[in-house]
GROMACS .gro file of C-alpha atoms in nm:
model
  389
    1MET     CA    1  -1.066  -1.486  -2.954
    2SER     CA    2  -1.390  -1.418  -2.773
    3GLN     CA    3  -1.552  -1.087  -2.872
    4ASP     CA    4  -1.602  -0.983  -2.510
    5LYS     CA    5  -1.228  -0.992  -2.446
    6PRO     CA    6  -1.021  -0.683  -2.528
    7PRO     CA    7  -0.721  -0.726  -2.759
    8ILE     CA    8  -0.388  -0.844  -2.620
    9ASN     CA    9  -0.145  -0.573  -2.513
   10TRP     CA   10   0.151  -0.716  -2.702
   11LYS     CA   11   0.407  -0.463  -2.580
   12THR     CA   12   0.343  -0.540  -2.213
   13THR     CA   13   0.292  -0.913  -2.270
   14LEU     CA   14   0.620  -0.955  -2.458
   15PHE     CA   15   0.809  -0.746  -2.203
   16LEU     CA   16   0.681  -0.949  -1.908
   17LEU     CA   17   0.751  -1.276  -2.091
   18ALA     CA   18   1.099  -1.170  -2.203
   19THR     CA   19   1.210  -1.048  -1.860
   20PHE     CA   20   1.082  -1.367  -1.699
   21LEU     CA   21   1.261  -1.594  -1.948
   22ILE     CA   22   1.585  -1.395  -1.928
   23SER     CA   23   1.572  -1.426  -1.548
   24VAL     CA   24   1.496  -1.798  -1.519
   25ILE     CA   25   1.740  -1.892  -1.796
   26GLY     CA   26   2.003  -1.620  -1.784
   27VAL     CA   27   2.073  -1.613  -1.410
   28PRO     CA   28   2.139  -1.990  -1.372
   29TRP     CA   29   2.347  -1.985  -1.691
   30PHE     CA   30   2.552  -1.690  -1.567
   31ILE     CA   31   2.624  -1.853  -1.230
   32SER     CA   32   2.719  -2.185  -1.393
   33ARG     CA   33   2.953  -2.006  -1.634
   34TYR     CA   34   3.111  -1.738  -1.415
   35GLY     CA   35   3.039  -1.858  -1.063
   36PHE     CA   36   2.855  -1.691  -0.777
   37HIS     CA   37   2.969  -1.345  -0.662
   38ALA     CA   38   2.838  -1.204  -0.334
   39PHE     CA   39   2.833  -0.855  -0.486
   40ASP     CA   40   2.571  -0.965  -0.741
   41LEU     CA   41   2.336  -1.075  -0.463
   42VAL     CA   42   2.393  -0.749  -0.274
   43HIS     CA   43   2.333  -0.552  -0.594
   44PHE     CA   44   2.007  -0.741  -0.652
   45LEU     CA   45   1.881  -0.688  -0.296
   46VAL     CA   46   1.976  -0.319  -0.277
   47MET     CA   47   1.811  -0.240  -0.610
   48ALA     CA   48   1.508  -0.455  -0.523
   49TYR     CA   49   1.447  -0.268  -0.199
   50ALA     CA   50   1.537   0.075  -0.336
   51THR     CA   51   1.295   0.043  -0.628
   52GLY     CA   52   1.029  -0.156  -0.442
   53LEU     CA   53   1.017   0.097  -0.159
   54ALA     CA   54   1.007   0.378  -0.415
   55ILE     CA   55   0.681   0.224  -0.538
   56THR     CA   56   0.543   0.174  -0.185
   57VAL     CA   57   0.654   0.506  -0.036
   58GLY     CA   58   0.640   0.718  -0.352
   59TYR     CA   59   0.390   0.595  -0.609
   60HIS     CA   60   0.153   0.443  -0.354
   61ARG     CA   61   0.147   0.640  -0.030
   62LEU     CA   62   0.287   0.979  -0.136
   63PHE     CA   63   0.131   1.023  -0.480
   64ALA     CA   64  -0.171   0.790  -0.510
   65HIS     CA   65  -0.306   0.846  -0.157
   66ARG     CA   66  -0.139   1.176  -0.055
   67SER     CA   67  -0.092   1.027   0.292
   68PHE     CA   68   0.195   1.268   0.362
   69GLN     CA   69   0.371   1.566   0.209
   70ALA     CA   70   0.738   1.561   0.110
   71ARG     CA   71   1.013   1.785  -0.016
   72LYS     CA   72   1.099   1.789  -0.384
   73ALA     CA   73   1.409   1.576  -0.326
   74VAL     CA   74   1.192   1.293  -0.191
   75ARG     CA   75   0.944   1.323  -0.478
   76VAL     CA   76   1.223   1.318  -0.736
   77ILE     CA   77   1.419   1.029  -0.583
   78THR     CA   78   1.113   0.807  -0.539
   79GLY     CA   79   0.988   0.902  -0.886
   80LEU     CA   80   1.319   0.809  -1.050
   81PHE     CA   81   1.375   0.483  -0.864
   82ALA     CA   82   1.012   0.378  -0.907
   83ALA     CA   83   1.054   0.429  -1.282
   84ALA     CA   84   1.323   0.158  -1.264
   85THR     CA   85   1.049  -0.097  -1.188
   86PHE     CA   86   0.892  -0.053  -1.534
   87GLU     CA   87   0.551   0.002  -1.369
   88ASN     CA   88   0.473   0.310  -1.580
   89SER     CA   89   0.460   0.674  -1.469
   90ILE     CA   90   0.335   0.829  -1.147
   91LEU     CA   91   0.021   0.958  -1.322
   92THR     CA   92  -0.075   0.627  -1.483
   93TRP     CA   93   0.004   0.418  -1.175
   94ALA     CA   94  -0.178   0.651  -0.935
   95SER     CA   95  -0.480   0.682  -1.166
   96GLU     CA   96  -0.526   0.306  -1.194
   97HIS     CA   97  -0.478   0.265  -0.820
   98ARG     CA   98  -0.735   0.531  -0.736
   99TYR     CA   99  -0.986   0.360  -0.964
  100HIS     CA  100  -0.907   0.034  -0.783
  101HIS     CA  101  -0.992   0.187  -0.444
  102LYS     CA  102  -1.300   0.374  -0.560
  103TYR     CA  103  -1.451   0.080  -0.750
  104VAL     CA  104  -1.290  -0.214  -0.569
  105ASP     CA  105  -1.427  -0.555  -0.677
  106ARG     CA  106  -1.658  -0.382  -0.927
  107ASP     CA  107  -1.705  -0.473  -1.293
  108GLY     CA  108  -1.879  -0.260  -1.556
  109PHE     CA  109  -1.773   0.102  -1.602
  110PRO     CA  110  -1.597   0.262  -1.426
  111TYR     CA  111  -1.435  -0.050  -1.288
  112ASP     CA  112  -1.163  -0.197  -1.071
  113PRO     CA  113  -0.870  -0.257  -1.312
  114TYR     CA  114  -0.743  -0.556  -1.113
  115ASN     CA  115  -1.069  -0.703  -0.988
  116ILE     CA  116  -0.999  -1.024  -0.789
  117ASN     CA  117  -1.349  -1.150  -0.872
  118LYS     CA  118  -1.226  -1.207  -1.228
  119GLY     CA  119  -0.977  -1.460  -1.097
  120PHE     CA  120  -0.645  -1.471  -0.915
  121PHE     CA  121  -0.438  -1.455  -1.234
  122HIS     CA  122  -0.635  -1.158  -1.368
  123ALA     CA  123  -0.574  -0.962  -1.047
  124HIS     CA  124  -0.210  -1.069  -1.033
  125MET     CA  125  -0.102  -0.980  -1.387
  126GLY     CA  126  -0.368  -1.087  -1.636
  127TRP     CA  127  -0.519  -0.738  -1.642
  128LEU     CA  128  -0.190  -0.607  -1.781
  129LEU     CA  129  -0.185  -0.850  -2.072
  130ARG     CA  130  -0.490  -0.699  -2.244
  131GLU     CA  131  -0.575  -0.348  -2.351
  132GLN     CA  132  -0.786  -0.155  -2.102
  133SER     CA  133  -1.142  -0.169  -2.232
  134PRO     CA  134  -1.327   0.054  -2.203
  135LYS     CA  135  -1.033   0.283  -2.139
  136MET     CA  136  -1.057   0.510  -1.834
  137ASP     CA  137  -0.904   0.856  -1.842
  138ARG     CA  138  -0.667   1.015  -1.591
  139SER     CA  139  -0.904   1.286  -1.473
  140ASN     CA  140  -0.879   1.143  -1.121
  141VAL     CA  141  -0.515   1.256  -1.087
  142ALA     CA  142  -0.560   1.622  -1.180
  143ASP     CA  143  -0.412   1.715  -0.842
  144LEU     CA  144  -0.088   1.535  -0.927
  145GLU     CA  145  -0.060   1.705  -1.266
  146LYS     CA  146   0.002   2.034  -1.085
  147ASP     CA  147   0.348   1.905  -0.988
  148PRO     CA  148   0.603   1.997  -1.262
  149PHE     CA  149   0.821   1.695  -1.179
  150VAL     CA  150   0.526   1.457  -1.210
  151ARG     CA  151   0.446   1.598  -1.555
  152TRP     CA  152   0.812   1.574  -1.660
  153GLN     CA  153   0.839   1.216  -1.537
  154ASP     CA  154   0.527   1.121  -1.731
  155ARG     CA  155   0.662   1.272  -2.056
  156HIS     CA  156   0.997   1.093  -2.027
  157ILE     CA  157   0.888   0.772  -1.855
  158HIS     CA  158   1.014   0.530  -2.122
  159ALA     CA  159   1.363   0.682  -2.128
  160LEU     CA  160   1.367   0.689  -1.747
  161MET     CA  161   1.264   0.324  -1.720
  162ILE     CA  162   1.551   0.217  -1.946
  163ALA     CA  163   1.805   0.451  -1.786
  164MET     CA  164   1.717   0.374  -1.423
  165GLY     CA  165   1.605   0.014  -1.467
  166LEU     CA  166   1.878  -0.121  -1.696
  167LEU     CA  167   2.157   0.128  -1.770
  168LEU     CA  168   2.210   0.222  -1.404
  169PRO     CA  169   2.257  -0.143  -1.293
  170ILE     CA  170   2.495  -0.200  -1.585
  171LEU     CA  171   2.693   0.109  -1.482
  172VAL     CA  172   2.710  -0.016  -1.122
  173GLY     CA  173   2.837  -0.349  -1.253
  174VAL     CA  174   3.105  -0.179  -1.465
  175ILE     CA  175   3.222   0.032  -1.170
  176GLN     CA  176   3.242  -0.280  -0.953
  177GLY     CA  177   3.444  -0.449  -1.227
  178LEU     CA  178   3.688  -0.159  -1.249
  179LEU     CA  179   3.736  -0.155  -0.872
  180SER     CA  180   3.767  -0.531  -0.826
  181GLY     CA  181   3.949  -0.633  -1.142
  182ARG     CA  182   3.654  -0.838  -1.262
  183PRO     CA  183   3.630  -0.862  -1.644
  184LEU     CA  184   3.418  -0.568  -1.757
  185PHE     CA  185   3.189  -0.767  -1.986
  186GLN     CA  186   3.117  -1.013  -1.706
  187ALA     CA  187   3.060  -0.730  -1.456
  188ALA     CA  188   2.830  -0.542  -1.695
  189LEU     CA  189   2.633  -0.858  -1.772
  190ALA     CA  190   2.599  -0.929  -1.399
  191GLY     CA  191   2.464  -0.578  -1.347
  192PHE     CA  192   2.216  -0.625  -1.631
  193LEU     CA  193   2.094  -0.960  -1.497
  194PHE     CA  194   2.097  -0.915  -1.118
  195GLY     CA  195   2.046  -0.541  -1.068
  196GLY     CA  196   1.834  -0.512  -1.381
  197VAL     CA  197   1.615  -0.783  -1.530
  198ALA     CA  198   1.588  -1.035  -1.243
  199ARG     CA  199   1.529  -0.753  -0.997
  200VAL     CA  200   1.252  -0.610  -1.220
  201VAL     CA  201   1.076  -0.948  -1.225
  202PHE     CA  202   1.108  -0.981  -0.846
  203VAL     CA  203   0.968  -0.632  -0.779
  204HIS     CA  204   0.691  -0.681  -1.035
  205HIS     CA  205   0.557  -0.985  -0.856
  206GLY     CA  206   0.588  -0.810  -0.520
  207THR     CA  207   0.356  -0.541  -0.657
  208PHE     CA  208   0.134  -0.797  -0.830
  209PHE     CA  209   0.088  -0.987  -0.503
  210ILE     CA  210  -0.068  -0.674  -0.350
  211ASN     CA  211  -0.341  -0.689  -0.613
  212SER     CA  212  -0.390  -1.067  -0.597
  213LEU     CA  213  -0.271  -1.233  -0.277
  214CYS     CA  214  -0.374  -0.937  -0.058
  215HIS     CA  215  -0.729  -0.986  -0.187
  216PHE     CA  216  -0.718  -1.363  -0.143
  217LEU     CA  217  -0.531  -1.465   0.172
  218GLY     CA  218  -0.582  -1.339   0.527
  219ARG     CA  219  -0.838  -1.187   0.763
  220ARG     CA  220  -1.086  -0.901   0.730
  221PRO     CA  221  -1.105  -0.744   1.078
  222TYR     CA  222  -1.216  -0.397   0.965
  223ASP     CA  223  -1.451  -0.449   0.671
  224SER     CA  224  -1.578  -0.781   0.536
  225GLY     CA  225  -1.755  -0.595   0.256
  226THR     CA  226  -1.433  -0.585   0.055
  227THR     CA  227  -1.207  -0.866  -0.066
  228ALA     CA  228  -0.898  -0.690   0.074
  229ARG     CA  229  -0.737  -0.891   0.356
  230ASP     CA  230  -0.477  -0.855   0.629
  231SER     CA  231  -0.185  -1.098   0.631
  232GLY     CA  232   0.140  -1.051   0.818
  233LEU     CA  233   0.294  -1.325   0.605
  234VAL     CA  234   0.207  -1.153   0.278
  235ALA     CA  235   0.355  -0.828   0.414
  236PHE     CA  236   0.703  -0.980   0.384
  237PHE     CA  237   0.655  -1.029   0.008
  238THR     CA  238   0.491  -0.692  -0.060
  239TYR     CA  239   0.720  -0.438   0.109
  240GLY     CA  240   0.486  -0.413   0.407
  241GLU     CA  241   0.162  -0.382   0.208
  242GLY     CA  242   0.013  -0.702   0.350
  243TYR     CA  243  -0.225  -0.534   0.595
  244HIS     CA  244  -0.459  -0.464   0.307
  245ASN     CA  245  -0.798  -0.477   0.479
  246TYR     CA  246  -0.684  -0.195   0.703
  247HIS     CA  247  -0.549  -0.007   0.401
  248HIS     CA  248  -0.877  -0.032   0.211
  249THR     CA  249  -1.070   0.078   0.520
  250PHE     CA  250  -0.835   0.372   0.588
  251PRO     CA  251  -0.652   0.438   0.258
  252GLY     CA  252  -0.526   0.779   0.367
  253ASP     CA  253  -0.318   0.649   0.658
  254TYR     CA  254   0.056   0.661   0.587
  255ARG     CA  255   0.086   0.330   0.772
  256ASN     CA  256  -0.020  -0.007   0.639
  257GLY     CA  257   0.075  -0.206   0.947
  258ILE     CA  258  -0.039   0.005   1.240
  259ARG     CA  259   0.117  -0.192   1.526
  260ALA     CA  260   0.483  -0.160   1.624
  261TRP     CA  261   0.544  -0.526   1.541
  262HIS     CA  262   0.378  -0.512   1.198
  263PHE     CA  263   0.634  -0.551   0.919
  264ASP     CA  264   0.596  -0.231   0.720
  265PRO     CA  265   0.926  -0.083   0.595
  266GLY     CA  266   0.734   0.183   0.403
  267LYS     CA  267   0.594   0.314   0.732
  268TRP     CA  268   0.940   0.322   0.887
  269VAL     CA  269   1.089   0.510   0.590
  270ILE     CA  270   0.813   0.774   0.601
  271TRP     CA  271   0.856   0.811   0.979
  272LEU     CA  272   1.231   0.861   0.928
  273LEU     CA  273   1.165   1.119   0.657
  274GLU     CA  274   0.946   1.311   0.900
  275LYS     CA  275   1.213   1.303   1.171
  276THR     CA  276   1.468   1.442   0.923
  277ARG     CA  277   1.217   1.711   0.813
  278LEU     CA  278   1.195   1.574   0.461
  279ALA     CA  279   0.827   1.485   0.509
  280TRP     CA  280   0.539   1.633   0.706
  281SER     CA  281   0.161   1.621   0.750
  282LEU     CA  282   0.163   1.245   0.799
  283LYS     CA  283  -0.198   1.123   0.803
  284ARG     CA  284  -0.259   0.883   1.090
  285VAL     CA  285  -0.600   0.740   1.177
  286PRO     CA  286  -0.669   0.781   1.553
  287GLU     CA  287  -0.680   0.461   1.757
  288GLU     CA  288  -1.041   0.528   1.860
  289THR     CA  289  -1.148   0.539   1.494
  290VAL     CA  290  -0.966   0.213   1.425
  291GLN     CA  291  -1.136   0.045   1.722
  292MET     CA  292  -1.477   0.172   1.611
  293ALA     CA  293  -1.426   0.010   1.269
  294ARG     CA  294  -1.328  -0.321   1.431
  295LEU     CA  295  -1.625  -0.299   1.667
  296LYS     CA  296  -1.877  -0.242   1.387
  297GLU     CA  297  -1.734  -0.530   1.186
  298GLN     CA  298  -1.751  -0.761   1.490
  299ARG     CA  299  -2.114  -0.658   1.547
  300ARG     CA  300  -2.202  -0.738   1.185
  301ARG     CA  301  -2.041  -1.080   1.217
  302LEU     CA  302  -2.210  -1.148   1.551
  303GLU     CA  303  -2.554  -1.054   1.421
  304HIS     CA  304  -2.498  -1.277   1.121
  305SER     CA  305  -2.400  -1.570   1.343
  306LEU     CA  306  -2.719  -1.552   1.550
  307THR     CA  307  -2.962  -1.795   1.390
  308THR     CA  308  -3.325  -1.725   1.307
  309ARG     CA  309  -3.425  -1.963   1.588
  310LEU     CA  310  -3.292  -1.700   1.827
  311GLU     CA  311  -3.474  -1.407   1.668
  312ASP     CA  312  -3.582  -1.254   2.001
  313LEU     CA  313  -3.232  -1.288   2.142
  314ARG     CA  314  -3.094  -1.142   1.823
  315SER     CA  315  -3.320  -0.837   1.853
  316GLN     CA  316  -3.228  -0.785   2.219
  317ALA     CA  317  -2.861  -0.836   2.140
  318SER     CA  318  -2.871  -0.582   1.860
  319GLU     CA  319  -3.037  -0.324   2.086
  320MET     CA  320  -2.782  -0.382   2.363
  321LEU     CA  321  -2.484  -0.367   2.128
  322LEU     CA  322  -2.621  -0.060   1.953
  323GLY     CA  323  -2.670   0.113   2.289
  324LEU     CA  324  -2.309   0.050   2.383
  325GLU     CA  325  -2.200   0.147   2.034
  326GLN     CA  326  -2.388   0.478   2.054
  327ARG     CA  327  -2.206   0.565   2.377
  328LEU     CA  328  -1.879   0.485   2.203
  329GLU     CA  329  -1.981   0.703   1.910
  330LEU     CA  330  -2.043   0.997   2.145
  331LEU     CA  331  -1.700   0.952   2.301
  332HIS     CA  332  -1.549   0.919   1.955
  333ALA     CA  333  -1.718   1.241   1.840
  334ARG     CA  334  -1.582   1.427   2.143
  335ALA     CA  335  -1.236   1.289   2.069
  336ARG     CA  336  -1.258   1.423   1.713
  337GLN     CA  337  -1.347   1.766   1.853
  338LEU     CA  338  -1.036   1.753   2.071
  339TRP     CA  339  -0.819   1.656   1.773
  340SER     CA  340  -0.961   1.944   1.568
  341GLU     CA  341  -0.902   2.195   1.847
  342HIS     CA  342  -0.550   2.061   1.901
  343HIS     CA  343  -0.476   2.105   1.530
  344ALA     CA  344  -0.618   2.459   1.529
  345LEU     CA  345  -0.400   2.560   1.826
  346ARG     CA  346  -0.083   2.495   1.625
  347SER     CA  347  -0.125   2.829   1.447
  348GLN     CA  348  -0.118   3.023   1.777
  349PRO     CA  349   0.199   3.144   1.951
  350ARG     CA  350   0.350   2.879   2.177
  351VAL     CA  351   0.311   3.084   2.497
  352GLU     CA  352  -0.059   3.144   2.433
  353ARG     CA  353  -0.144   2.788   2.335
  354ARG     CA  354   0.047   2.606   2.611
  355PRO     CA  355  -0.220   2.628   2.890
  356ARG     CA  356  -0.499   2.509   2.661
  357LEU     CA  357  -0.280   2.232   2.518
  358GLN     CA  358  -0.220   2.099   2.868
  359GLU     CA  359  -0.596   2.101   2.933
  360LEU     CA  360  -0.658   1.919   2.606
  361LYS     CA  361  -0.402   1.654   2.691
  362ARG     CA  362  -0.564   1.590   3.030
  363GLU     CA  363  -0.910   1.573   2.874
  364ALA     CA  364  -0.782   1.343   2.598
  365ARG     CA  365  -0.630   1.103   2.854
  366GLN     CA  366  -0.957   1.088   3.048
  367LEU     CA  367  -1.153   1.042   2.727
  368ARG     CA  368  -0.924   0.757   2.620
  369LEU     CA  369  -0.986   0.581   2.954
  370GLU     CA  370  -1.363   0.617   2.918
  371PHE     CA  371  -1.350   0.498   2.557
  372MET     CA  372  -1.145   0.189   2.640
  373ALA     CA  373  -1.376   0.107   2.934
  374GLU     CA  374  -1.685   0.123   2.712
  375LEU     CA  375  -1.503  -0.078   2.448
  376ALA     CA  376  -1.427  -0.346   2.707
  377ASN     CA  377  -1.796  -0.354   2.803
  378TRP     CA  378  -1.892  -0.398   2.437
  379ARG     CA  379  -1.644  -0.680   2.388
  380GLN     CA  380  -1.761  -0.854   2.705
  381ALA     CA  381  -2.123  -0.835   2.592
  382ALA     CA  382  -2.032  -0.955   2.243
  383ALA     CA  383  -1.835  -1.249   2.383
  384ALA     CA  384  -2.131  -1.352   2.600
  385LEU     CA  385  -2.368  -1.337   2.303
  386ARG     CA  386  -2.125  -1.525   2.082
  387ALA     CA  387  -2.117  -1.806   2.336
  388THR     CA  388  -2.497  -1.843   2.313
  389ALA     CA  389  -2.513  -1.828   1.935
   0.00000   0.00000   0.00000
């Protein structure tokens, strides 16, 4: 073995290999021997979405990014069901993910644990097959360690993974067998295979695709300086995490797909939790800020596309675009002032704040119209320059 490669993590490697082999061999064998039962498919899908969304909503958006606040019941339920994925504890998962965002695409130390520049397989799952070297500590999740449940889950993570990931599906299978008259051994084995092992493999690769495919396939409308990409197609395989360029540009937003038609079940679950008062303080990036990011990225691409033979035109174009951009920045700054004042008014009695809130809403509407008009001017100018490039 090459000296520059860290030693193999045999525990993780053997687990991933064993679960994969049990799935690809055991499931076809079971169906050929006992036949297909619709309940087994339902069990697989329900557990896959319950545990996969627990990773997306809980481990990722609630704990790693603190994109919203939630009641203890939500933290506990997501923490328990996410443990069923065998993706380690909240603290370990969130720590590695925060390092990924802070040092994305970076080697050396500190580093991006699942750096796509080391290859698709490394980002997908290869990074798990070797010991972390040099090992990074969990000092970046000190805020999460203040939560007693998070500390408890970390201490008991191995027992929780087995109980939630394997014993619970077996129990569901046994209960289904008792209710339907299905032989108990067959029902328990079905629970182990469909709700347990095969589901774990499926959810694993859904998570792995976020680290690999979401940095490989798609567009970069917000920031071409990162490998993270947006892909509506990939969103279907990653529980709505496919709009990854947006996520890396605005990691604190509770949404991954910001448009109504974007497939993002995690966003919908968090929205529903807010409506039922189980979650609050949802972080949402204002539309003007999103448009400013797109605008700056388009300007960078446009300037890059103008050839050196058009140096004078390039200089004039940059000045014109920057002038329009500065006006947009002023409008954006005023919008941020309005958002801050609106937030501050929430602490005042409703009767006292109502007149000023109405004024703020009127001013915000007018500001939005001015912003969109300037944005249209910028896009028109950019389109004209692009045609000459």
